[in-house]
Each structure stands twice: as C-alpha cells, then as structure tokens.
Amino acid sequence: MSAISNSATPEPLLEVRDLVKHFPITKGLLNRTVGKVHAVDGVTFRIGRGETLGLVGESGSGKSTVARLVLRLLDPTSGQIHFAGTELTRQRPAELKRLRRKLQIIFQDPFSACDPRMTIAQVVTEPLEAHRISTGKAARRTAAELLERVGLAASDLDKYPHQFSGGQAQRIGIARALTTEPELLVCDEAVSALDVSVQAQVLNLLRELQGELGLAYLFIAHDLNVVRYISDRICVMYLGQFVEHGPADELLAEPQHPYTRSLAAAIASADPHRPPRWDRIMARGEAPSPSAPPSGCRFHPRCPAAFEPCTNKFPVESTMGERTVSCHLHDAAEVLSHD
Amino acid sequence: MWPNAEHEQTVPLLRVADLRVEFDTARGTVEAVNDIGFEVSAEQTVAIVGESGSGKSVTALAVLQLLDGGRIANGQIVWDGQDLSAVDKSRMRGIRGEDIAMIFQDPMTSLDPLYSIGDQIVEAIRLHRKISKTEARDRAVELLGQVGIPDARTRLRAYPHELSGGQRQRVMIAIALACAPRLLIADEPTTALDVTIEAQVLELIRDLQRQYQMALVLVTHDMGVVAEMADWVVVCYAGQVVEQGPAGKLLTDPQHPYTEALLTAIPTPETDKSQPLGAIGGAVPALHEMPPGCRFQPRCRHAWQDCTQPPPVVRLDGGRSSRCWLRAPAPTESRRAEPEQELA
C-alpha cells in the first residue's frame, strides 16, 4: 500500500510504513506452523504532534494489534515505525525503553494490569520508578499533582483500585500514563466501557489535556460518534488493512468505500425520526476470519457493489486531496496499469 | 404505580408496580431497586434505559424471579393477571421459557461449551413440550433458520466456540423462541457486538417479534437502540424510574433533567467538535450512599433547595410522567429560576 501522503505537520511525530504482523497458527506436539493470522497486513499512516488519529474497524480488524505494534509491545513481521525521527523496530531494548517514556497507552480496563493490593500511589508512581524518573516523596508529589490534574484528589493516593468507579479508574489510568510526559498516547477502547455520562467527562478531559500538553492520540474505538468527535483524521480498518482514510467529518459525511459506508450507516442515533440502521446498512453477513482473508479485495464477499475485479485483484489506493480509498470502484481506470 | 393512558383500555400483559428489590451485603441491606414501575402490553416494545447501577437489569431478573441473593421487598409483578410472587416454583418454571423468555448480553455465559448448540436447543424445547427428539430437532432446524443461521441442519452439531459472537446471540434468540413466548426480555442483547452485526441482530429481533407477536422488554444503555426499537421508554436512575413516556416524545422532548443530560452527553454526527461534550458531573451514587431527596440532585444543573426532598412522580400529558420538582404543578418563582452553574 502506498504511503498516506498528508499530515497536519511537516514532520510527523509517528510515521508507520507498510506495517505487517502475522501470527503463526501452530498445531500438534511439534508446534508445526499450519497457517498464519494476517492481523495487520501492510498499513501506513502518520500522526502529527498534537493531532488525533482515530482508528475504527470491527473486532478482528487488527486495530489493537496496530496499537501494540506502535508501542513495540509486539514485534512486527515487517515494516517500519518512526517515532520522533527514530526507527523503533531497530532499537536495542535499553534505547527502546528510553523512547517508550514518550509513548504511553490507556486501556479499556485501566486496572487489568495492576495488582488489586497496590495503592493508587503505587499504581501511578510505578512508571516513574520503572523509568528511574523519580522515587519516594518526589514521585508521590508528581502523582498527587497528576491526580488533581485529572480531576481526582491527592487524598485518593492511599486508596485501592476497588474503591473507584469506572470513570475514576480511567482518570487514574490517564494520570499513570502522563507520569512519563508522553508525546503520544494510545487510547485502546479507553472510553468504551464507561457509562455515557462518564464517557463524556473522560472525552472532555482527554481534549483538555491535549490542548495543554500538546499530546498526540492514536484513538481506537468502535463507537464512530465518539471517534468522530475526538479525531482530526480517521483510518478505517478491515481485516488487517486500511480501506479508507481522511479528515474525520468528511470521511463519515461522505464515505467512499462501501465498508466505510456501512459503518457510517451503522452509527446509532437517538433521533426517533431517522430510519432504522438496518434499512441503511449494505454490508452482508459477518467478517471472515483473518486467518483466511478473501482473495482480491478483502471486503468483496460482504460488498453490495462487488464486481468482477474485486474477487481476484487487490484494489490500489487512490488519493483525492486529503483522502485515500482502496476500492475498485474508485480506481477502475488504474487497475490494469497497477496489476 | 405508574399508569399510562395508552394502556388503560386494555389489561397489560405485564405490570410491574412499586418494585423494591433488596440485597444483603457485608455493608448491610442495599436497595438495588427502590421504586420501579411500568406496564407492557401485548406486542409492545418497552425499553428500560439507564446507566450501570440504575436497577434495570435487576428489574428484568425480578420479573423472572431469578434474583440470586436478592429479594422483592415491596411491589407487585403481575403477569397476565396473576401475581408472580404468589406463584409456586414449578409454575414459575413453566412461565419462564414458555411465556417469558430472556436473552443476555454475553451469550457465551448462557451457552454450555460442552454441548452442541443442537443439543442445547433440543433441551430447551423438550423441557417445556412433550415431543420426541426427532420432532424437537426438526423444530431446532426451523428455529436456526428463522434466526438466520445458514445451513441449519449441519450447524446443529457446532459447539458454541465455533460460532462468532453474532451467531451465538442468534442461537440464544433461537433458544428463547423455542416455546414461542409472549414476552421476550432482552438485557443488552447487542452491546457486545460490532455495529454492523448489532444492526442485523436488532432487525432480526424486530422481525421475529412481529412473526411471533411477542412483546419485548429491551434493557439497554444505548439511546440509539431505543430510538430504533422502542414504543415506550422507561428511564431509570439509581433504582428509580425518573421518567417514562412514548419513545418519539421522550427522546425529542425529555421531561426530566437526567434524560435531557443523557441525550446531550452522547456525541452524534452533528455534535460541534470545537465544544466540550455536555457531560454530567460526578458519578451514579453507590447503593449505600444515596443522596436524600432527589437522587439525581447532586449532578443536576437545575437543582435547587426543594430537591433535597423526595420529588413527586408528576403525571404529564400523553401518559408521560416525570419524577422531578420542576414538573410539579404550581411551581414557585424560585423554582423556575435556573442556577447558572453545575452542582457537581
């Protein structure tokens, strides 16, 4: 796939090129490799400083794998990840650890990785100690300041995770991520489990912090209304690949790829006068397994607009201003020259 | 009791009135449901909306007398003229599945991983109907076809782990429909599903509801799902019904500050991205720390001094009602005044 050419700033904070991650499927006593899961299959994107890139797609599309690859929590099969001018995939562990300060992640359940017997002080100061930024009283002071910044109280430091509601827990997760002064925060379904009233509070907090600290976000979520609200640009992922990319409002208002059109049609609305979604969605059936992706365009078995080239030819990416789309409907003229 | 005009002509299929449900915990007795009441007529879709801790799921379980460790401390649940609290256990087992069926958010916790889906559907049918295994299998094939599982006869041999999340929910719907119930209670049936699949499953439920002439009680937090599915909406907060009314009116002209705030907190395709979202400050109060008076008052932007007293349930036009001092008749001048800032 060709590079996504646009970006908010001339020098992007993060630049990912042709990223691939295949997981082997093993069988039997000898762990023979019998196949592979194409979790991420050649994605390219950039995030500028202070920018938010939304990543949407259904379960199994590879969104979370992209997040883990960017943080080098997983090793890519191939491809490059440039962060602040450094190639992450070639770094030694010590150098990688230094760079990781600038890259943080928040998850759907912020305490899933924490010992329930740790106090909030321990939870929040752990990254400070791991990165040898500060210890003891200094670390506690930083933690107290950050808790207050995210809308909690310094007195919460001596409480335990179970004493907090979902929204408060996510605030603690954000405070913990901010301890190392990151430049990029990956939000992997970070607001998805929250009640709507609380979800709005956390989204507002993320926007405030972005304005104050110049943070860039890679924002992964399945709720398109939420992604549109927070993102400058959106990438739509289907079975390990990007099918469409562009400015958030334009992309959802005028989706070009039939899959994006289905997703946009699936956006829930509390307006009782709007026709129900099932009258608008065109995608048929369910996504196939990423261990056996369809030939040609991966969306073709579900696509209402599929025609002959879709079943056997890979669609090339066409660019229209700030937008790109990978669909034979848009590159019918170019197919012959590219394939 | 919360009567509404639409229902007054006919006897409702299900009537829940003044329901209070208590659980004993290490911290003493807590009320998961304090005062919830609504009616469901034949073939009607009633959505029970609320955030976590609103009591919506407990209410659904109370209807089926499936409260594990909880008890109905007050109120009535009347199914087709009979009070379910007075019904014996074997009769209740008959009502469950045959008259009222239920599906849950995560079908994997309701399906047994060790049995094929065919065995599980056949079991559900034969529990209530004296028919042979062969007849039950034929009915299972028919049901799987109706819920949109292709190649149904072969799929009977599949185990739950071999199916996708959407297909598992379809199997749960097939089991729920096994005895053609008159009421289906669906507790967050599509919350765990991807958006395009969610729409397919909702459409399926809607189609089957018409085909089987079922009433539907839909427990959800999602106003989008409510807008598509519901005839009547019951909004719950902290164990109480705060507002109820016909879906079209309630969603466009909410009569309780909580409903109004919920609707503005949800980003929509039209939300102005340059402005913060209309968040509701604070969080739903814990069951053992309920504020006095109106339970929403600490988070309400319209709250004023009267709100420390329990608000009345005010009956409004069109069978609607609102548990709010703002809607109480003959408000004083100060009651009309809206404070400038949020009390959070």
Tab-separated table of N, CA and C in Angstrom, chain A residues 2 4 6 13 17 20 30 52-53 56 58 78 100 110 142 159 163 186 193 212 223 257 262 264 279 294 322 339:
chain	number	residue	atom	x	y	z
A	2	SER	N	0.476	2.229	-0.727
A	2	SER	CA	1.296	3.427	-0.810
A	2	SER	C	1.161	4.247	0.467
A	4	ILE	N	0.391	7.182	3.047
A	4	ILE	CA	-0.645	8.206	3.174
A	4	ILE	C	0.092	9.533	3.179
A	6	ASN	N	-0.732	12.772	3.410
A	6	ASN	CA	-0.987	14.032	4.105
A	6	ASN	C	-0.726	13.925	5.595
A	13	LEU	N	5.064	13.086	14.158
A	13	LEU	CA	5.581	12.501	15.394
A	13	LEU	C	5.768	11.001	15.200
A	17	ARG	N	5.124	2.660	8.310
A	17	ARG	CA	5.141	2.302	6.892
A	17	ARG	C	5.021	0.801	6.707
A	20	VAL	N	3.375	-4.893	9.022
A	20	VAL	CA	2.772	-6.221	8.861
A	20	VAL	C	2.967	-6.994	10.153
A	30	LEU	N	4.594	-30.943	17.857
A	30	LEU	CA	5.815	-30.287	17.398
A	30	LEU	C	5.583	-28.821	17.050
A	52	THR	N	-4.947	14.025	16.613
A	52	THR	CA	-5.628	12.789	16.975
A	52	THR	C	-5.991	12.018	15.719
A	53	LEU	N	-5.487	10.785	15.658
A	53	LEU	CA	-5.863	9.893	14.561
A	53	LEU	C	-6.796	8.833	15.137
A	56	VAL	N	-10.748	2.976	13.350
A	56	VAL	CA	-12.011	2.262	13.549
A	56	VAL	C	-12.024	0.979	12.726
A	58	GLU	N	-14.128	-3.289	12.926
A	58	GLU	CA	-14.823	-4.236	13.789
A	58	GLU	C	-13.826	-5.126	14.517
A	78	SER	N	7.110	-7.257	9.523
A	78	SER	CA	7.914	-6.362	8.689
A	78	SER	C	7.324	-4.968	8.760
A	100	ARG	N	10.197	4.703	25.047
A	100	ARG	CA	8.841	4.338	25.488
A	100	ARG	C	8.243	5.318	26.478
A	110	PRO	N	-8.445	0.048	33.090
A	110	PRO	CA	-7.132	0.555	33.487
A	110	PRO	C	-6.457	-0.271	34.578
A	142	THR	N	4.590	14.079	42.327
A	142	THR	CA	4.164	14.084	40.918
A	142	THR	C	2.806	13.405	40.774
A	159	LYS	N	-5.825	5.117	48.565
A	159	LYS	CA	-6.947	4.196	48.387
A	159	LYS	C	-6.546	3.034	47.475
A	163	GLN	N	-11.965	0.847	45.149
A	163	GLN	CA	-12.762	1.940	45.725
A	163	GLN	C	-13.179	2.972	44.681
A	186	VAL	N	-1.695	6.257	23.230
A	186	VAL	CA	-2.563	5.347	22.503
A	186	VAL	C	-3.753	5.030	23.410
A	193	ALA	N	-16.043	1.203	27.903
A	193	ALA	CA	-16.789	0.513	28.950
A	193	ALA	C	-17.500	1.490	29.880
A	212	GLU	N	-3.502	21.359	26.519
A	212	GLU	CA	-2.495	21.835	27.457
A	212	GLU	C	-1.108	21.268	27.187
A	223	ASP	N	-17.062	2.966	18.657
A	223	ASP	CA	-18.185	3.896	18.556
A	223	ASP	C	-17.793	5.059	17.635
A	257	HIS	N	-15.620	4.305	0.554
A	257	HIS	CA	-15.502	2.845	0.483
A	257	HIS	C	-16.820	2.220	0.951
A	262	SER	N	-21.026	1.368	5.098
A	262	SER	CA	-21.787	0.515	6.013
A	262	SER	C	-21.593	0.934	7.462
A	264	ALA	N	-20.709	3.917	8.542
A	264	ALA	CA	-21.347	5.216	8.754
A	264	ALA	C	-22.855	5.040	8.894
A	279	ASP	N	-32.102	-0.527	7.609
A	279	ASP	CA	-32.536	-0.124	6.279
A	279	ASP	C	-31.426	0.597	5.519
A	294	PRO	N	-10.132	-13.230	2.347
A	294	PRO	CA	-10.572	-13.480	0.978
A	294	PRO	C	-9.556	-12.950	-0.038
A	322	GLU	N	-7.040	15.152	0.609
A	322	GLU	CA	-6.578	14.614	1.875
A	322	GLU	C	-7.070	13.192	2.124
A	339	ASP	N	-1.696	-3.701	-11.935
A	339	ASP	CA	-1.743	-5.105	-11.519
A	339	ASP	C	-0.940	-6.034	-12.402
